[in-house]
Short mmCIF file of C-alpha atoms in Angstrom, two decimals:
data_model
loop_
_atom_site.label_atom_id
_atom_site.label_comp_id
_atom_site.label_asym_id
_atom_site.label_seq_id
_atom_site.Cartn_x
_atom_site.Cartn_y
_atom_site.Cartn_z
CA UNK U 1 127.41 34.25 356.15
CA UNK U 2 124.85 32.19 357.95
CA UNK U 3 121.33 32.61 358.43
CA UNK U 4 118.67 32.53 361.38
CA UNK U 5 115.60 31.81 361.32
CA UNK U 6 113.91 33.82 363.83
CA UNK U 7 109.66 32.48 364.13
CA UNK U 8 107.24 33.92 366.73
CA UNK U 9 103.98 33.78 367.23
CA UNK U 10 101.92 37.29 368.76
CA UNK U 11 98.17 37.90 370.03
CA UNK U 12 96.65 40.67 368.10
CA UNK U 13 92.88 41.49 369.32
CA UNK U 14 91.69 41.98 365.53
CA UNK U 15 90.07 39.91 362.78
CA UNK U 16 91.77 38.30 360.19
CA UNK U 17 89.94 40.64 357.68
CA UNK U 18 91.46 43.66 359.28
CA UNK U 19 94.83 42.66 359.42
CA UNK U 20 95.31 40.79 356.53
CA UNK U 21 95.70 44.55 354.51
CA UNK U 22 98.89 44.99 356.93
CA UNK U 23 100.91 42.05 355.87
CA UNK U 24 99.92 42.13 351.72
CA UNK U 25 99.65 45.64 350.95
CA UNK U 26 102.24 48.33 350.75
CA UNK U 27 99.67 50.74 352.28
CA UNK U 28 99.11 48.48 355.15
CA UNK U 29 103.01 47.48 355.65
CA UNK U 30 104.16 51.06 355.44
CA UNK U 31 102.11 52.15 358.79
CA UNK U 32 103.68 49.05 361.02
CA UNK U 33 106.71 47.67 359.48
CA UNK U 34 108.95 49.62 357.69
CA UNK U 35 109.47 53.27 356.22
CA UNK U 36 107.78 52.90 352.77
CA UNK U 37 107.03 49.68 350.27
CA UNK U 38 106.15 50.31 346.51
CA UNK U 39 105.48 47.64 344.21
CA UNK U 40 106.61 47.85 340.66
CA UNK U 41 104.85 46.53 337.35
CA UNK U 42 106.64 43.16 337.79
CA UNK U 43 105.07 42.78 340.60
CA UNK U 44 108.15 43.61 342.65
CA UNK U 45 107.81 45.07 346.36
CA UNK U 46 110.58 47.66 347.22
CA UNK U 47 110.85 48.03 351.31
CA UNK U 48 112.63 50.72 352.49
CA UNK U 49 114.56 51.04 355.83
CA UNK U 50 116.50 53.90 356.92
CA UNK U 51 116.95 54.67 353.50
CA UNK U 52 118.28 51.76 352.02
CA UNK U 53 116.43 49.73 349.25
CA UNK U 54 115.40 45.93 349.94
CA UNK U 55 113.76 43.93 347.13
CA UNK U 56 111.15 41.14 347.33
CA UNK U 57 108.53 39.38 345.98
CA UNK U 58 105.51 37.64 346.69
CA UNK U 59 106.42 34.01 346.41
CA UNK U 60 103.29 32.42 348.53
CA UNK U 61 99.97 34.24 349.52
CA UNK U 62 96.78 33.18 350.86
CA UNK U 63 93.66 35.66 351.12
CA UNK U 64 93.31 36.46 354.72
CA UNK U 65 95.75 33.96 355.93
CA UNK U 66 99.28 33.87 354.77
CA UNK U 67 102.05 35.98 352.87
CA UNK U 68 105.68 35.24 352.14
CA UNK U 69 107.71 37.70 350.52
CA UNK U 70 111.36 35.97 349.01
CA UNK U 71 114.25 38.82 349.22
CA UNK U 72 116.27 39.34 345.88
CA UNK U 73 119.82 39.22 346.33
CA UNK U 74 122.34 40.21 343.28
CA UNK U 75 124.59 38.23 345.59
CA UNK U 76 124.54 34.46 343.72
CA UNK U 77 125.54 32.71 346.14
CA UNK U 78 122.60 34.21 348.39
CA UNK U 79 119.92 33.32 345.62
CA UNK U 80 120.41 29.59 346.54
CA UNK U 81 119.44 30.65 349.97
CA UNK U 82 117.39 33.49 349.77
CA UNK U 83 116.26 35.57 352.92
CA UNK U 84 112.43 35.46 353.38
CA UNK U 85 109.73 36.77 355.69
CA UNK U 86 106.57 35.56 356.30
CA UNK U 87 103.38 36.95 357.80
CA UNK U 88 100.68 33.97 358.87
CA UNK U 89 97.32 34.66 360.29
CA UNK U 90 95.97 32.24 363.01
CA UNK U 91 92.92 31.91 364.68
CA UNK U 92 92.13 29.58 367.48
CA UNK U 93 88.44 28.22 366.68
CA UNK U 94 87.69 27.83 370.49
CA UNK U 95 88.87 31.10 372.13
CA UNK U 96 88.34 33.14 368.57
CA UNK U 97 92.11 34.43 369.83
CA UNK U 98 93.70 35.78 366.63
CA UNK U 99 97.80 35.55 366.07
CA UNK U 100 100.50 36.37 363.95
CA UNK U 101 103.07 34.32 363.15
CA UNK U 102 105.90 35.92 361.86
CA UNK U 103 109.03 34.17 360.28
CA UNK U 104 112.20 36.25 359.53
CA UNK U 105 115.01 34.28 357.79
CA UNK U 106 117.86 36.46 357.22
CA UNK U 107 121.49 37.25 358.51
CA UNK U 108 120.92 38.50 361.40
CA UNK U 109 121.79 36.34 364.09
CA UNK U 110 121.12 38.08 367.36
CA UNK U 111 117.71 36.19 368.35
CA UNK U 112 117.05 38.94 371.32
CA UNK U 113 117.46 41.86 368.88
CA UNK U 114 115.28 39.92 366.48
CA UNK U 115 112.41 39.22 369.21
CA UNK U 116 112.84 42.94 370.78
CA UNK U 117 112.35 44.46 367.01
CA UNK U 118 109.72 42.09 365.91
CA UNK U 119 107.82 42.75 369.39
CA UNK U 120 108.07 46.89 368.77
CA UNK U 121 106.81 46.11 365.32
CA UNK U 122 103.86 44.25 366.51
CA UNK U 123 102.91 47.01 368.90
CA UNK U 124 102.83 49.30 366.28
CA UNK U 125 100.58 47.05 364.37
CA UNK U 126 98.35 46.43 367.22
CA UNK U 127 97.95 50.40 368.09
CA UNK U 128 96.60 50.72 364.26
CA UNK U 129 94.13 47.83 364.58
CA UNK U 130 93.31 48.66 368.28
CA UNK U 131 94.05 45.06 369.31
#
């Protein structure tokens, strides 16, 4: 199956600082993202959606900038390729204007669902931080 790589950037009226506990911690990721995350002893992130178990780790993180979190796949053939989503933190130095850049690479291939989900997932987020 082939993959998309859905990236969009999104204005979010908070500081780095605030948000960066909503894209690294399962606390934080669990109020605007999905329906739980846990994180074993290895260091292993479980994210749940509608009940079904998705597997990750942390492959690339940056203190109050930048997380990526690599999808395990028992699928082999998928481990070559490996679906990945990462949160990055921007902040203009001029305007102070704070984003987040968001990169889902993964299956699915509709870019409007993608950008319609990703949007409702970003209000959420910005209703918590009041941005």
């Amino acid at each position: 199956m082939s993959k998309t790589k859905f990236q969009q950037e999104y204005e979010i009226n908070a500081s780095v600082n605030i948000l960066y506990p909503y894209i690294s911690d399962p606390d934080g990721l669990a109020q605007w993202f999905v329906d739980g995350v846990s994180v074993d002893e290895d260091n292993i992130y479980n994210f749940v959606w509608d009940g079904e178990d998705h597997f990750a780790k942390v492959v690339l993180s940056k203190p109050n900038k930048y997380v990526k979190f690599q999808f395990i796949s028992k699928n082999t053939t998928q481990n070559n390729d490996p679906n990945y989503l990462e949160f990055e933190l921007l902040k203009n130095e001029i305007t102070e204007t704070v984003y987040i850049s968001i990169t889902d690479y993964s299956e699915m291939d509709n870019l409007e669902e993608l950008n319609e989900l990703w949007s409702c997932f970003v209000d959420n987020l910005r209703k918590l931080v009041g941005g």
